[in-house]
Amino acid sequence: MFTIFVVEDDPIMKEIIIDTLKKWRFNGIGVADFDHIIQAFINCKPHLVLLDINLPAFDGYYWCQQLRAISKVPIIFISSRDTRMDKIMAMNMGGDDFIQKPIDMDVLMAKINALLRRTYSYPDHEPQVLGYGGTVLNLKDSRLIYHDHQIDLTKNEFRILYMLMKHAGEVLSRDKIMRALWEDESFVDDNTLTVNVVRLRKKLTEIGLESLIKTKKGQGYLLE
């Protein structure tokens, strides 16, 4: 079953869209927290996004750019805006289509089906990211994104953060992290791990994430 991520702040419109999606045997999931749309997107792992333009705080253009930084998932803008410039902006920001409100649900479903057929007739379109606490780790280019900031990680820094994000909330011992790095063909002893963690924390601090990695004395590290 395809999952459709619905970024619509009008509760009545959102309910109508999700009910229609269900009738077409799609799994429609609406956004509840408009401050953490990227994290909700990562958790949802959708096959397509319906994105309104007028949203609380940041608008749909902003969120489209944020989504495009981590995913090629199809995006259809849905908006009451009807100027030529709005449609051009939507496409320039990375949208795949634009539907004006009031929405003709038959047209919307036709566009969704067409985009899904076109997109998923090709392999490798699943998001390749991990998310935690507003951060997004791109697994393809070892880059961490947090709000408007991006940092490039070395191989060991990426591997350490990847393990901590995969096991968020769980304490990972230094031995476990070193064994994982060793298996990744990177020789790491205790001192080397310490140096890499210090460097990683320094990079995180530069983008406002100084408290992301916690140390549990005598136990290891964790994200919390």
mmCIF file of C-alpha atoms in Angstrom:
data_model
loop_
_atom_site.group_PDB
_atom_site.id
_atom_site.type_symbol
_atom_site.label_atom_id
_atom_site.label_comp_id
_atom_site.label_asym_id
_atom_site.label_seq_id
_atom_site.Cartn_x
_atom_site.Cartn_y
_atom_site.Cartn_z
ATOM 1 C CA MET A 1 0.000 0.000 0.000
ATOM 2 C CA PHE A 2 1.329 3.440 -0.901
ATOM 3 C CA THR A 3 1.620 5.984 1.911
ATOM 4 C CA ILE A 4 0.687 9.611 1.198
ATOM 5 C CA PHE A 5 1.978 12.318 3.550
ATOM 6 C CA VAL A 6 -0.575 15.146 3.833
ATOM 7 C CA VAL A 7 0.834 18.530 4.926
ATOM 8 C CA GLU A 8 -2.395 20.498 5.278
ATOM 9 C CA ASP A 9 -3.225 22.715 8.283
ATOM 10 C CA ASP A 10 -6.970 23.037 7.586
ATOM 11 C CA PRO A 11 -8.390 20.139 9.663
ATOM 12 C CA ILE A 12 -11.545 19.777 7.552
ATOM 13 C CA MET A 13 -9.635 19.723 4.271
ATOM 14 C CA LYS A 14 -7.097 17.299 5.756
ATOM 15 C CA GLU A 15 -9.867 14.941 6.851
ATOM 16 C CA ILE A 16 -11.542 15.070 3.430
ATOM 17 C CA ILE A 17 -8.258 14.277 1.662
ATOM 18 C CA ILE A 18 -7.342 11.421 3.995
ATOM 19 C CA ASP A 19 -10.850 9.903 3.735
ATOM 20 C CA THR A 20 -10.628 10.067 -0.063
ATOM 21 C CA LEU A 21 -7.181 8.471 -0.006
ATOM 22 C CA LYS A 22 -8.541 5.610 2.098
ATOM 23 C CA LYS A 23 -11.314 4.997 -0.442
ATOM 24 C CA TRP A 24 -8.613 4.643 -3.070
ATOM 25 C CA ARG A 25 -6.720 2.222 -0.804
ATOM 26 C CA PHE A 26 -3.908 4.619 0.027
ATOM 27 C CA ASN A 27 -2.504 5.084 3.520
ATOM 28 C CA GLY A 28 -3.016 8.806 4.193
ATOM 29 C CA ILE A 29 -1.087 10.315 7.114
ATOM 30 C CA GLY A 30 -1.588 13.956 8.124
ATOM 31 C CA VAL A 31 0.871 16.246 9.876
ATOM 32 C CA ALA A 32 0.034 17.182 13.466
ATOM 33 C CA ASP A 33 3.128 19.193 14.468
ATOM 34 C CA PHE A 34 4.019 21.846 11.880
ATOM 35 C CA ASP A 35 7.280 22.688 13.674
ATOM 36 C CA HIS A 36 8.739 19.232 12.990
ATOM 37 C CA ILE A 37 7.569 18.341 9.498
ATOM 38 C CA ILE A 38 10.900 16.816 8.428
ATOM 39 C CA GLN A 39 10.993 14.475 11.421
ATOM 40 C CA ALA A 40 7.383 13.434 10.741
ATOM 41 C CA PHE A 41 8.273 12.842 7.081
ATOM 42 C CA ILE A 42 11.183 10.600 8.054
ATOM 43 C CA ASN A 43 9.044 8.632 10.471
ATOM 44 C CA CYS A 44 6.246 8.310 7.899
ATOM 45 C CA LYS A 45 8.480 7.170 4.982
ATOM 46 C CA PRO A 46 5.848 8.247 2.430
ATOM 47 C CA HIS A 47 5.763 7.459 -1.282
ATOM 48 C CA LEU A 48 4.264 10.881 -2.118
ATOM 49 C CA VAL A 49 3.674 14.232 -0.377
ATOM 50 C CA LEU A 50 0.689 16.573 -0.680
ATOM 51 C CA LEU A 51 1.937 19.978 0.431
ATOM 52 C CA ASP A 52 -0.061 23.116 1.123
ATOM 53 C CA ILE A 53 1.646 26.500 0.640
ATOM 54 C CA ASN A 54 0.031 28.509 3.451
ATOM 55 C CA LEU A 55 1.205 26.826 6.648
ATOM 56 C CA PRO A 56 1.989 27.908 10.226
ATOM 57 C CA ALA A 57 5.500 29.372 10.665
ATOM 58 C CA PHE A 58 7.292 28.397 7.439
ATOM 59 C CA ASP A 59 5.381 28.069 4.168
ATOM 60 C CA GLY A 60 5.187 25.120 1.789
ATOM 61 C CA TYR A 61 7.987 26.473 -0.432
ATOM 62 C CA TYR A 62 10.377 26.328 2.523
ATOM 63 C CA TRP A 63 9.371 22.785 3.448
ATOM 64 C CA CYS A 64 9.609 21.661 -0.165
ATOM 65 C CA GLN A 65 13.238 22.789 -0.236
ATOM 66 C CA GLN A 66 13.919 21.002 3.043
ATOM 67 C CA LEU A 67 12.372 17.792 1.712
ATOM 68 C CA ARG A 68 14.295 18.041 -1.543
ATOM 69 C CA ALA A 69 17.549 18.189 0.435
ATOM 70 C CA ILE A 70 16.943 14.647 1.642
ATOM 71 C CA SER A 71 14.512 12.979 -0.747
ATOM 72 C CA LYS A 72 13.305 12.644 -4.343
ATOM 73 C CA VAL A 73 9.809 11.635 -3.237
ATOM 74 C CA PRO A 74 7.070 13.105 -5.511
ATOM 75 C CA ILE A 75 5.515 16.320 -4.173
ATOM 76 C CA ILE A 76 2.175 17.772 -5.271
ATOM 77 C CA PHE A 77 1.364 21.289 -4.096
ATOM 78 C CA ILE A 78 -2.247 21.889 -3.072
ATOM 79 C CA SER A 79 -3.150 25.544 -2.586
ATOM 80 C CA SER A 80 -5.812 28.216 -2.864
ATOM 81 C CA ARG A 81 -3.174 30.447 -4.426
ATOM 82 C CA ASP A 82 -3.859 30.764 -8.097
ATOM 83 C CA THR A 83 -1.334 33.109 -9.674
ATOM 84 C CA ARG A 84 1.039 32.053 -12.421
ATOM 85 C CA MET A 85 3.979 32.979 -10.160
ATOM 86 C CA ASP A 86 2.745 30.644 -7.386
ATOM 87 C CA LYS A 87 2.787 27.720 -9.813
ATOM 88 C CA ILE A 88 6.221 28.667 -11.116
ATOM 89 C CA MET A 89 7.555 28.994 -7.553
ATOM 90 C CA ALA A 90 6.128 25.582 -6.649
ATOM 91 C CA MET A 91 7.906 23.910 -9.557
ATOM 92 C CA ASN A 92 11.138 25.823 -8.965
ATOM 93 C CA MET A 93 11.208 24.767 -5.317
ATOM 94 C CA GLY A 94 11.078 21.108 -6.362
ATOM 95 C CA GLY A 95 7.374 20.339 -6.660
ATOM 96 C CA ASP A 96 6.196 17.851 -9.290
ATOM 97 C CA ASP A 97 2.655 19.155 -9.771
ATOM 98 C CA PHE A 98 0.199 21.801 -8.569
ATOM 99 C CA ILE A 99 -3.505 21.510 -7.806
ATOM 100 C CA GLN A 100 -5.570 24.549 -6.976
ATOM 101 C CA LYS A 101 -8.222 24.604 -4.251
ATOM 102 C CA PRO A 102 -11.080 23.880 -4.157
ATOM 103 C CA ILE A 103 -9.707 20.490 -5.020
ATOM 104 C CA ASP A 104 -11.389 18.218 -7.523
ATOM 105 C CA MET A 105 -10.740 14.914 -5.745
ATOM 106 C CA ASP A 106 -11.025 12.860 -8.923
ATOM 107 C CA VAL A 107 -8.326 14.980 -10.541
ATOM 108 C CA LEU A 108 -6.166 14.755 -7.413
ATOM 109 C CA MET A 109 -6.412 10.954 -7.344
ATOM 110 C CA ALA A 110 -5.619 10.772 -11.055
ATOM 111 C CA LYS A 111 -2.493 12.893 -10.569
ATOM 112 C CA ILE A 112 -1.411 10.835 -7.544
ATOM 113 C CA ASN A 113 -1.815 7.567 -9.439
ATOM 114 C CA ALA A 114 0.067 8.916 -12.447
ATOM 115 C CA LEU A 115 2.974 10.195 -10.343
ATOM 116 C CA LEU A 116 3.222 6.954 -8.371
ATOM 117 C CA ARG A 117 3.218 4.871 -11.564
ATOM 118 C CA ARG A 118 5.905 7.035 -13.086
ATOM 119 C CA THR A 119 8.086 7.221 -9.979
ATOM 120 C CA TYR A 120 7.986 3.675 -8.717
ATOM 121 C CA SER A 121 8.482 1.964 -12.026
ATOM 122 C CA TYR A 122 12.132 2.776 -11.253
ATOM 123 C CA PRO A 123 14.108 1.347 -8.303
ATOM 124 C CA ASP A 124 15.933 3.144 -5.505
ATOM 125 C CA HIS A 125 13.547 5.948 -4.692
ATOM 126 C CA GLU A 126 13.238 5.245 -0.969
ATOM 127 C CA PRO A 127 14.539 8.013 1.327
ATOM 128 C CA GLN A 128 18.113 7.314 2.424
ATOM 129 C CA VAL A 129 18.086 9.292 5.647
ATOM 130 C CA LEU A 130 17.905 8.927 9.409
ATOM 131 C CA GLY A 131 16.344 11.543 11.637
ATOM 132 C CA TYR A 132 16.559 12.440 15.309
ATOM 133 C CA GLY A 133 15.491 15.552 17.256
ATOM 134 C CA GLY A 134 15.132 17.745 14.201
ATOM 135 C CA THR A 135 18.387 16.522 12.645
ATOM 136 C CA VAL A 136 18.600 14.605 9.369
ATOM 137 C CA LEU A 137 21.533 12.345 8.538
ATOM 138 C CA ASN A 138 21.892 11.748 4.802
ATOM 139 C CA LEU A 139 23.234 8.224 4.377
ATOM 140 C CA LYS A 140 24.316 8.853 0.789
ATOM 141 C CA ASP A 141 26.714 11.718 1.323
ATOM 142 C CA SER A 142 27.501 11.566 5.099
ATOM 143 C CA ARG A 143 25.999 15.009 5.609
ATOM 144 C CA LEU A 144 24.074 16.139 8.690
ATOM 145 C CA ILE A 145 21.315 18.708 8.227
ATOM 146 C CA TYR A 146 19.829 20.747 11.079
ATOM 147 C CA HIS A 147 17.455 23.566 10.216
ATOM 148 C CA ASP A 148 19.391 25.700 7.715
ATOM 149 C CA HIS A 149 22.785 24.237 8.626
ATOM 150 C CA GLN A 150 24.684 21.398 6.983
ATOM 151 C CA ILE A 151 27.937 19.754 8.047
ATOM 152 C CA ASP A 152 30.051 17.154 6.277
ATOM 153 C CA LEU A 153 31.203 14.253 8.427
ATOM 154 C CA THR A 154 34.311 12.127 8.083
ATOM 155 C CA LYS A 155 33.864 8.392 7.680
ATOM 156 C CA ASN A 156 34.351 7.678 11.392
ATOM 157 C CA GLU A 157 32.250 10.658 12.533
ATOM 158 C CA PHE A 158 29.439 9.535 10.250
ATOM 159 C CA ARG A 159 29.665 5.941 11.480
ATOM 160 C CA ILE A 160 29.550 6.992 15.141
ATOM 161 C CA LEU A 161 26.547 9.267 14.619
ATOM 162 C CA TYR A 162 24.817 6.667 12.444
ATOM 163 C CA MET A 163 25.094 4.069 15.236
ATOM 164 C CA LEU A 164 23.851 6.483 17.880
ATOM 165 C CA MET A 165 20.875 7.533 15.719
ATOM 166 C CA LYS A 166 20.024 3.918 14.864
ATOM 167 C CA HIS A 167 19.924 3.195 18.593
ATOM 168 C CA ALA A 168 18.594 6.546 19.829
ATOM 169 C CA GLY A 169 17.864 6.554 23.542
ATOM 170 C CA GLU A 170 20.078 3.497 24.097
ATOM 171 C CA VAL A 171 23.540 3.672 25.674
ATOM 172 C CA LEU A 172 26.191 2.302 23.313
ATOM 173 C CA SER A 173 29.430 1.202 24.940
ATOM 174 C CA ARG A 174 32.759 2.401 23.592
ATOM 175 C CA ASP A 175 33.679 -1.220 22.842
ATOM 176 C CA LYS A 176 30.556 -1.691 20.738
ATOM 177 C CA ILE A 177 31.235 1.468 18.752
ATOM 178 C CA MET A 178 34.891 0.524 18.209
ATOM 179 C CA ARG A 179 33.935 -2.983 17.048
ATOM 180 C CA ALA A 180 31.467 -1.491 14.555
ATOM 181 C CA LEU A 181 34.122 0.853 13.190
ATOM 182 C CA TRP A 182 36.611 -2.015 12.993
ATOM 183 C CA GLU A 183 34.088 -4.076 11.008
ATOM 184 C CA ASP A 184 33.752 -1.067 8.715
ATOM 185 C CA GLU A 185 37.481 -1.513 7.990
ATOM 186 C CA SER A 186 38.471 1.543 10.004
ATOM 187 C CA PHE A 187 41.019 0.641 12.683
ATOM 188 C CA VAL A 188 40.009 2.472 15.847
ATOM 189 C CA ASP A 189 41.516 2.174 19.297
ATOM 190 C CA ASP A 190 40.238 3.831 22.456
ATOM 191 C CA ASN A 191 42.202 7.066 21.957
ATOM 192 C CA THR A 192 41.153 7.321 18.322
ATOM 193 C CA LEU A 193 37.502 6.947 19.290
ATOM 194 C CA THR A 194 37.871 9.731 21.863
ATOM 195 C CA VAL A 195 39.422 12.044 19.254
ATOM 196 C CA ASN A 196 36.644 11.306 16.763
ATOM 197 C CA VAL A 197 33.906 11.911 19.327
ATOM 198 C CA VAL A 198 35.516 15.233 20.332
ATOM 199 C CA ARG A 199 35.713 16.325 16.690
ATOM 200 C CA LEU A 200 32.142 15.247 16.066
ATOM 201 C CA ARG A 201 30.910 17.171 19.113
ATOM 202 C CA LYS A 202 32.805 20.261 17.935
ATOM 203 C CA LYS A 203 31.037 20.113 14.557
ATOM 204 C CA LEU A 204 27.671 19.595 16.262
ATOM 205 C CA THR A 205 28.304 22.559 18.555
ATOM 206 C CA GLU A 206 28.939 24.798 15.543
ATOM 207 C CA ILE A 207 25.335 24.247 14.387
ATOM 208 C CA GLY A 208 23.733 24.463 17.837
ATOM 209 C CA LEU A 209 23.735 20.770 18.764
ATOM 210 C CA GLU A 210 26.238 20.857 21.617
ATOM 211 C CA SER A 211 24.046 18.626 23.797
ATOM 212 C CA LEU A 212 23.072 16.051 21.204
ATOM 213 C CA ILE A 213 25.548 13.362 22.314
ATOM 214 C CA LYS A 214 25.474 12.517 25.999
ATOM 215 C CA THR A 215 28.200 10.660 27.899
ATOM 216 C CA LYS A 216 27.212 8.041 30.440
ATOM 217 C CA LYS A 217 30.264 7.721 32.664
ATOM 218 C CA GLY A 218 31.605 4.193 32.640
ATOM 219 C CA GLN A 219 28.946 3.088 30.150
ATOM 220 C CA GLY A 220 29.264 4.884 26.815
ATOM 221 C CA TYR A 221 27.370 7.377 24.663
ATOM 222 C CA LEU A 222 23.751 7.988 23.710
ATOM 223 C CA LEU A 223 21.399 10.453 22.073
ATOM 224 C CA GLU A 224 18.655 11.762 24.310
#
